[in-house]
Amino acid sequence: MTELYDLHCHSTASDGALSPAELVQRAHQQGVTSLALTDHDTTAGLPEAQLRAAATGIKLIAGIELSTNWQDKCFHIVGLGIDPAYAPLAEATLMLQGIRLERAQKIALKLEKKRISGAFEAVKKAAGEGMITRTHFADFLISQNHVSTQQEAFDRYLAKGKSAYVPTSWAELELAISWITGSGGVAVLAHPLRYKLTANWMKRLLAVFKDAGGQGIEVITSRMNADEIQVVSNYATQFKLAGSMGSDFHNAVNQWVELGRLSPLPKNIKPVWELLG
Ligand code: AMP
Ligand code: MN
Ligand code: MN
Ligand code: MN
């Protein structure tokens, strides 16, 4: 059987549309043989995903995508092969849940000022026991006919600098990496080109990331062209980082981002799964 790795995706435990079980089932149908569930700031979906993984024969890697700050910017760090029971990590997810709840109240207040009411109750209900994310606000704005797509919701209200944007203090980058590595996991910089950093800033970030114990970088994410893959491969080589690959799948609406639909990792890049126990 050909191995197919997808090491980044989301379930209803954060802002994905599928339950953990449905997500694992879909990955299996798409030919994925190893899947990491990496919900935003939570590991709550892992037990359900693990049950379905055992039933289908797919290998589930315990993961998380932590929201972090460095130099006043937000970076996402994926943890792979983590131990959800590791106390500092478990406590961190509770803290981040609190931060997300508080932020949601502030976003809702900003929307009220735009005469859009009821947002907090709606996103809280939609998220259920899962993490409240801006994606929930985007879906609420669509449901109330304020926008027609998630992209439009971000462009008009939710993105940095827009009317309902709330600057948020997440976890400090180095600390977040220590929660991952302390739990036995591998820390991976998620979607490195999405931060729109200059080459100089990217190198400063990677130096700090590596110093703090980071070991991997997402060389392959969905919708990357050959040039972009080359750019990230060069960073991986320069900073001696292993390469990861993940779709960042959230829902089936986006036809271009499907579980397992990924270019192969370039041959000269060390695969991050070789670091996983
Ligand atoms: P949060 O972590 O709550 O700030 O939400 C961030 C999430 O919003 C990301 O993980 C994406 O899933 C989603 N997101 C960010 N920007 C956009 C965008 N322009 N269009 C659609 N979804 C977005
Ligand atoms: Mn997301
Ligand atoms: Mn992300
Ligand atoms: Mn993600």
Tab-separated table of C-alpha atoms and ligand atoms in Angstrom:
chain	number	residue	atom	x	y	z
A	1	MET	CA	0.000	0.000	0.000
A	2	THR	CA	1.265	3.495	-0.816
A	3	GLU	CA	1.716	5.608	2.269
A	4	LEU	CA	-0.098	8.936	2.180
A	5	TYR	CA	0.412	11.401	5.005
A	6	ASP	CA	-1.892	14.290	5.872
A	7	LEU	CA	-0.620	15.953	9.030
A	8	HIS	CA	-2.887	18.995	9.398
A	9	CYS	CA	-6.700	19.127	9.493
A	10	HIS	CA	-9.637	20.300	11.612
A	11	SER	CA	-12.781	18.775	13.098
A	12	THR	CA	-15.817	20.151	14.933
A	13	ALA	CA	-13.613	20.283	18.039
A	14	SER	CA	-12.467	23.590	16.517
A	15	ASP	CA	-13.504	25.096	13.174
A	16	GLY	CA	-13.881	22.028	10.968
A	17	ALA	CA	-17.257	20.996	9.552
A	18	LEU	CA	-16.880	17.242	10.124
A	19	SER	CA	-16.923	15.407	13.417
A	20	PRO	CA	-13.630	13.696	14.300
A	21	ALA	CA	-15.083	10.328	13.230
A	22	GLU	CA	-16.401	11.711	9.924
A	23	LEU	CA	-13.065	13.354	9.254
A	24	VAL	CA	-11.121	10.117	9.791
A	25	GLN	CA	-13.607	8.272	7.585
A	26	ARG	CA	-13.213	10.800	4.791
A	27	ALA	CA	-9.415	10.716	5.048
A	28	HIS	CA	-9.530	6.945	4.776
A	29	GLN	CA	-11.732	7.193	1.672
A	30	GLN	CA	-9.265	9.656	0.141
A	31	GLY	CA	-6.434	7.151	0.568
A	32	VAL	CA	-4.742	8.782	3.542
A	33	THR	CA	-2.843	6.164	5.577
A	34	SER	CA	-1.558	8.453	8.379
A	35	LEU	CA	-3.649	11.358	9.573
A	36	ALA	CA	-2.859	13.960	12.223
A	37	LEU	CA	-5.886	15.707	13.697
A	38	THR	CA	-4.671	19.215	14.565
A	39	ASP	CA	-7.558	21.258	15.920
A	40	HIS	CA	-6.967	24.843	17.015
A	41	ASP	CA	-5.756	24.859	20.630
A	42	THR	CA	-7.564	21.664	21.604
A	43	THR	CA	-7.064	17.913	21.728
A	44	ALA	CA	-10.719	17.200	22.544
A	45	GLY	CA	-11.399	15.504	19.199
A	46	LEU	CA	-8.628	12.943	19.529
A	47	PRO	CA	-10.400	10.137	21.452
A	48	GLU	CA	-13.273	9.968	18.945
A	49	ALA	CA	-10.849	10.157	16.013
A	50	GLN	CA	-8.732	7.393	17.512
A	51	LEU	CA	-11.732	5.085	17.842
A	52	ARG	CA	-12.665	5.492	14.185
A	53	ALA	CA	-9.015	5.222	13.113
A	54	ALA	CA	-8.735	1.868	14.849
A	55	ALA	CA	-11.907	0.701	13.097
A	56	THR	CA	-10.727	1.754	9.614
A	57	GLY	CA	-7.041	0.846	9.915
A	58	ILE	CA	-5.795	4.377	9.316
A	59	LYS	CA	-2.973	5.529	11.597
A	60	LEU	CA	-3.961	8.514	13.727
A	61	ILE	CA	-1.251	10.851	14.966
A	62	ALA	CA	-2.232	12.920	17.989
A	63	GLY	CA	-1.885	16.577	17.021
A	64	ILE	CA	-2.811	20.153	17.817
A	65	GLU	CA	-2.436	23.559	16.141
A	66	LEU	CA	-1.436	26.097	18.751
A	67	SER	CA	-2.073	29.832	18.339
A	68	THR	CA	1.075	31.675	19.366
A	69	ASN	CA	2.620	35.123	19.368
A	70	TRP	CA	6.091	36.294	18.512
A	71	GLN	CA	7.001	39.936	17.971
A	72	ASP	CA	3.325	40.935	18.146
A	73	LYS	CA	2.439	38.656	15.256
A	74	CYS	CA	0.397	35.469	15.334
A	75	PHE	CA	1.943	32.172	14.237
A	76	HIS	CA	0.432	28.706	14.173
A	77	ILE	CA	2.529	25.860	15.510
A	78	VAL	CA	1.423	22.321	14.798
A	79	GLY	CA	2.346	19.698	17.389
A	80	LEU	CA	2.610	16.117	16.139
A	81	GLY	CA	2.828	12.975	18.252
A	82	ILE	CA	1.896	14.900	21.370
A	83	ASP	CA	0.636	13.460	24.642
A	84	PRO	CA	-2.692	15.206	25.375
A	85	ALA	CA	-2.423	14.159	29.014
A	86	TYR	CA	0.825	16.085	29.557
A	87	ALA	CA	-0.277	18.526	32.255
A	88	PRO	CA	1.277	21.781	30.934
A	89	LEU	CA	-0.252	21.147	27.506
A	90	ALA	CA	-3.647	20.184	28.925
A	91	GLU	CA	-3.644	23.301	31.119
A	92	ALA	CA	-2.647	25.427	28.133
A	93	THR	CA	-5.655	24.257	26.123
A	94	LEU	CA	-7.938	25.335	28.975
A	95	MET	CA	-6.246	28.723	29.137
A	96	LEU	CA	-6.566	29.157	25.360
A	97	GLN	CA	-10.226	28.188	25.506
A	98	GLY	CA	-10.726	31.003	28.021
A	99	ILE	CA	-8.857	33.452	25.789
A	100	ARG	CA	-11.059	32.416	22.861
A	101	LEU	CA	-14.250	32.853	24.893
A	102	GLU	CA	-13.222	36.333	26.022
A	103	ARG	CA	-12.188	37.305	22.511
A	104	ALA	CA	-15.538	36.077	21.163
A	105	GLN	CA	-17.357	38.410	23.542
A	106	LYS	CA	-15.239	41.329	22.330
A	107	ILE	CA	-15.775	40.462	18.663
A	108	ALA	CA	-19.521	40.270	19.303
A	109	LEU	CA	-19.450	43.726	20.947
A	110	LYS	CA	-17.703	45.169	17.910
A	111	LEU	CA	-20.330	43.596	15.674
A	112	GLU	CA	-23.064	45.112	17.859
A	113	LYS	CA	-21.588	48.505	17.105
A	114	LYS	CA	-22.174	47.648	13.451
A	115	ARG	CA	-25.784	46.834	14.354
A	116	ILE	CA	-25.220	43.103	14.086
A	117	SER	CA	-26.612	41.483	17.201
A	118	GLY	CA	-26.759	37.988	18.598
A	119	ALA	CA	-23.313	36.932	17.427
A	120	PHE	CA	-21.982	35.695	20.757
A	121	GLU	CA	-24.944	33.446	21.494
A	122	ALA	CA	-24.831	32.081	17.944
A	123	VAL	CA	-21.124	31.235	17.849
A	124	LYS	CA	-21.237	29.774	21.338
A	125	LYS	CA	-24.066	27.494	20.293
A	126	ALA	CA	-22.361	26.560	17.022
A	127	ALA	CA	-19.038	25.770	18.688
A	128	GLY	CA	-20.723	23.697	21.380
A	129	GLU	CA	-17.997	22.231	23.572
A	130	GLY	CA	-15.387	23.006	20.933
A	131	MET	CA	-13.164	26.039	20.507
A	132	ILE	CA	-14.842	29.234	19.316
A	133	THR	CA	-13.032	30.546	16.243
A	134	ARG	CA	-13.412	33.395	13.794
A	135	THR	CA	-14.712	30.803	11.334
A	136	HIS	CA	-17.800	30.507	13.558
A	137	PHE	CA	-18.288	34.265	13.282
A	138	ALA	CA	-17.879	34.050	9.516
A	139	ASP	CA	-20.578	31.383	9.328
A	140	PHE	CA	-22.854	33.477	11.566
A	141	LEU	CA	-22.400	36.519	9.299
A	142	ILE	CA	-23.283	34.342	6.304
A	143	SER	CA	-26.370	32.973	8.060
A	144	GLN	CA	-27.556	36.542	8.748
A	145	ASN	CA	-26.970	37.564	5.125
A	146	HIS	CA	-24.348	40.157	5.992
A	147	VAL	CA	-21.857	38.440	3.677
A	148	SER	CA	-22.071	35.575	1.230
A	149	THR	CA	-18.749	33.772	1.813
A	150	GLN	CA	-16.266	33.187	4.642
A	151	GLN	CA	-13.672	35.084	2.642
A	152	GLU	CA	-15.980	38.108	2.487
A	153	ALA	CA	-16.623	37.857	6.238
A	154	PHE	CA	-12.879	38.026	6.885
A	155	ASP	CA	-12.302	40.776	4.337
A	156	ARG	CA	-15.077	42.976	5.702
A	157	TYR	CA	-15.179	42.225	9.427
A	158	LEU	CA	-12.833	39.647	10.889
A	159	ALA	CA	-9.370	40.038	9.380
A	160	LYS	CA	-6.649	42.107	11.024
A	161	GLY	CA	-7.507	45.792	10.781
A	162	LYS	CA	-11.205	45.232	9.977
A	163	SER	CA	-14.084	46.511	12.081
A	164	ALA	CA	-14.625	43.431	14.269
A	165	TYR	CA	-10.970	42.453	14.628
A	166	VAL	CA	-9.771	41.968	18.184
A	167	PRO	CA	-6.014	41.784	18.808
A	168	THR	CA	-5.365	38.765	20.984
A	169	SER	CA	-2.530	37.622	23.235
A	170	TRP	CA	-2.123	33.917	22.616
A	171	ALA	CA	0.679	31.790	23.979
A	172	GLU	CA	4.253	32.973	23.625
A	173	LEU	CA	5.899	31.084	20.754
A	174	GLU	CA	8.765	29.578	22.752
A	175	LEU	CA	6.429	28.513	25.551
A	176	ALA	CA	4.011	26.852	23.142
A	177	ILE	CA	6.875	24.904	21.579
A	178	SER	CA	7.922	23.729	25.042
A	179	TRP	CA	4.408	22.355	25.694
A	180	ILE	CA	4.668	20.316	22.490
A	181	THR	CA	8.218	19.043	22.958
A	182	GLY	CA	7.670	18.491	26.696
A	183	SER	CA	4.783	16.185	25.861
A	184	GLY	CA	7.029	14.157	23.564
A	185	GLY	CA	5.805	15.770	20.329
A	186	VAL	CA	7.447	17.458	17.364
A	187	ALA	CA	6.799	21.181	16.792
A	188	VAL	CA	6.145	22.205	13.181
A	189	LEU	CA	5.728	25.734	11.814
A	190	ALA	CA	2.356	25.699	10.033
A	191	HIS	CA	1.774	27.206	6.570
A	192	PRO	CA	4.946	29.362	6.608
A	193	LEU	CA	4.061	31.480	3.575
A	194	ARG	CA	0.695	32.578	4.932
A	195	TYR	CA	2.287	35.084	7.310
A	196	LYS	CA	3.546	37.203	4.406
A	197	LEU	CA	6.925	37.736	6.061
A	198	THR	CA	9.916	39.126	4.215
A	199	ALA	CA	12.834	36.709	3.843
A	200	ASN	CA	14.658	38.521	6.645
A	201	TRP	CA	11.762	38.200	9.064
A	202	MET	CA	11.250	34.566	8.096
A	203	LYS	CA	14.873	33.818	8.906
A	204	ARG	CA	14.631	35.572	12.259
A	205	LEU	CA	11.490	33.607	13.047
A	206	LEU	CA	13.037	30.296	12.034
A	207	ALA	CA	16.147	30.983	14.117
A	208	VAL	CA	13.981	31.588	17.197
A	209	PHE	CA	11.735	28.622	16.363
A	210	LYS	CA	14.712	26.292	15.984
A	211	ASP	CA	16.368	27.626	19.149
A	212	ALA	CA	13.200	26.924	21.114
A	213	GLY	CA	13.172	23.295	19.976
A	214	GLY	CA	11.117	23.476	16.786
A	215	GLN	CA	11.994	20.630	14.420
A	216	GLY	CA	9.694	20.844	11.411
A	217	ILE	CA	8.149	23.124	8.817
A	218	GLU	CA	5.173	22.564	6.536
A	219	VAL	CA	6.839	22.273	3.149
A	220	ILE	CA	3.627	21.056	1.530
A	221	THR	CA	0.260	22.618	2.233
A	222	SER	CA	-2.736	22.805	-0.062
A	223	ARG	CA	-2.665	25.060	-3.111
A	224	MET	CA	1.092	25.668	-3.140
A	225	ASN	CA	2.760	26.022	-6.506
A	226	ALA	CA	6.194	24.624	-7.411
A	227	ASP	CA	7.947	27.933	-6.722
A	228	GLU	CA	6.444	28.181	-3.249
A	229	ILE	CA	7.414	24.603	-2.442
A	230	GLN	CA	10.958	25.454	-3.522
A	231	VAL	CA	11.061	28.551	-1.304
A	232	VAL	CA	9.969	26.614	1.782
A	233	SER	CA	12.265	23.681	0.929
A	234	ASN	CA	15.179	26.097	0.924
A	235	TYR	CA	14.236	27.319	4.412
A	236	ALA	CA	13.938	23.712	5.590
A	237	THR	CA	17.405	22.917	4.270
A	238	GLN	CA	18.980	26.106	5.570
A	239	PHE	CA	17.594	25.634	9.094
A	240	LYS	CA	17.895	21.826	9.110
A	241	LEU	CA	14.163	21.372	9.663
A	242	ALA	CA	12.198	18.268	8.738
A	243	GLY	CA	9.416	18.732	6.221
A	244	SER	CA	5.749	18.182	7.003
A	245	MET	CA	2.725	18.012	4.717
A	246	GLY	CA	-0.901	18.734	5.511
A	247	SER	CA	-4.054	19.832	3.749
A	248	ASP	CA	-5.401	22.122	6.514
A	249	PHE	CA	-8.772	20.640	5.548
A	250	HIS	CA	-11.753	22.349	7.215
A	251	ASN	CA	-14.786	21.425	5.109
A	252	ALA	CA	-15.843	19.835	1.851
A	253	VAL	CA	-17.129	23.129	0.425
A	254	ASN	CA	-13.654	24.154	-0.609
A	255	GLN	CA	-13.025	21.770	-3.502
A	256	TRP	CA	-9.357	22.725	-3.734
A	257	VAL	CA	-8.485	21.637	-0.232
A	258	GLU	CA	-9.164	17.934	0.146
A	259	LEU	CA	-7.749	15.516	2.667
A	260	GLY	CA	-4.626	13.880	1.271
A	261	ARG	CA	-4.630	15.897	-1.945
A	262	LEU	CA	-1.027	17.007	-1.613
A	263	SER	CA	2.132	17.154	-3.702
A	264	PRO	CA	4.858	14.735	-2.582
A	265	LEU	CA	7.538	15.971	-0.227
A	266	PRO	CA	10.670	16.897	-2.224
A	267	LYS	CA	13.220	14.046	-2.146
A	268	ASN	CA	15.945	16.098	-0.452
A	269	ILE	CA	13.739	16.988	2.527
A	270	LYS	CA	13.753	14.816	5.632
A	271	PRO	CA	10.156	13.711	6.303
A	272	VAL	CA	8.869	14.812	9.698
A	273	TRP	CA	7.234	11.401	10.276
A	274	GLU	CA	10.731	9.914	10.620
A	275	LEU	CA	10.933	11.891	13.868
A	276	LEU	CA	7.673	10.465	15.226
A	277	GLY	CA	8.000	7.521	17.577
B	1	AMP	P1	-8.963	32.086	14.822
B	1	AMP	O1	-7.911	31.065	15.173
B	1	AMP	O2	-10.175	31.953	15.654
B	1	AMP	O3	-8.425	33.474	14.770
B	1	AMP	O4	-9.462	31.727	13.379
B	1	AMP	C1	-8.542	31.515	12.376
B	1	AMP	C2	-9.177	30.612	11.354
B	1	AMP	O5	-9.972	31.382	10.489
B	1	AMP	C3	-8.139	29.979	10.469
B	1	AMP	O6	-7.697	28.767	11.014
B	1	AMP	C4	-8.902	29.734	9.201
B	1	AMP	O7	-9.580	28.498	9.288
B	1	AMP	C5	-9.921	30.833	9.187
B	1	AMP	N1	-9.558	31.922	8.271
B	1	AMP	C6	-8.611	32.864	8.438
B	1	AMP	N2	-8.607	33.717	7.396
B	1	AMP	C7	-9.584	33.295	6.553
B	1	AMP	C8	-10.087	33.748	5.297
B	1	AMP	N3	-9.570	34.840	4.702
B	1	AMP	N4	-11.108	33.054	4.739
B	1	AMP	C9	-11.629	31.975	5.341
B	1	AMP	N5	-11.192	31.502	6.521
B	1	AMP	C10	-10.187	32.153	7.111
B	2	MN	MN	-9.068	27.115	11.048
B	3	MN	MN	-3.435	27.777	10.797
B	4	MN	MN	-5.128	24.733	10.436
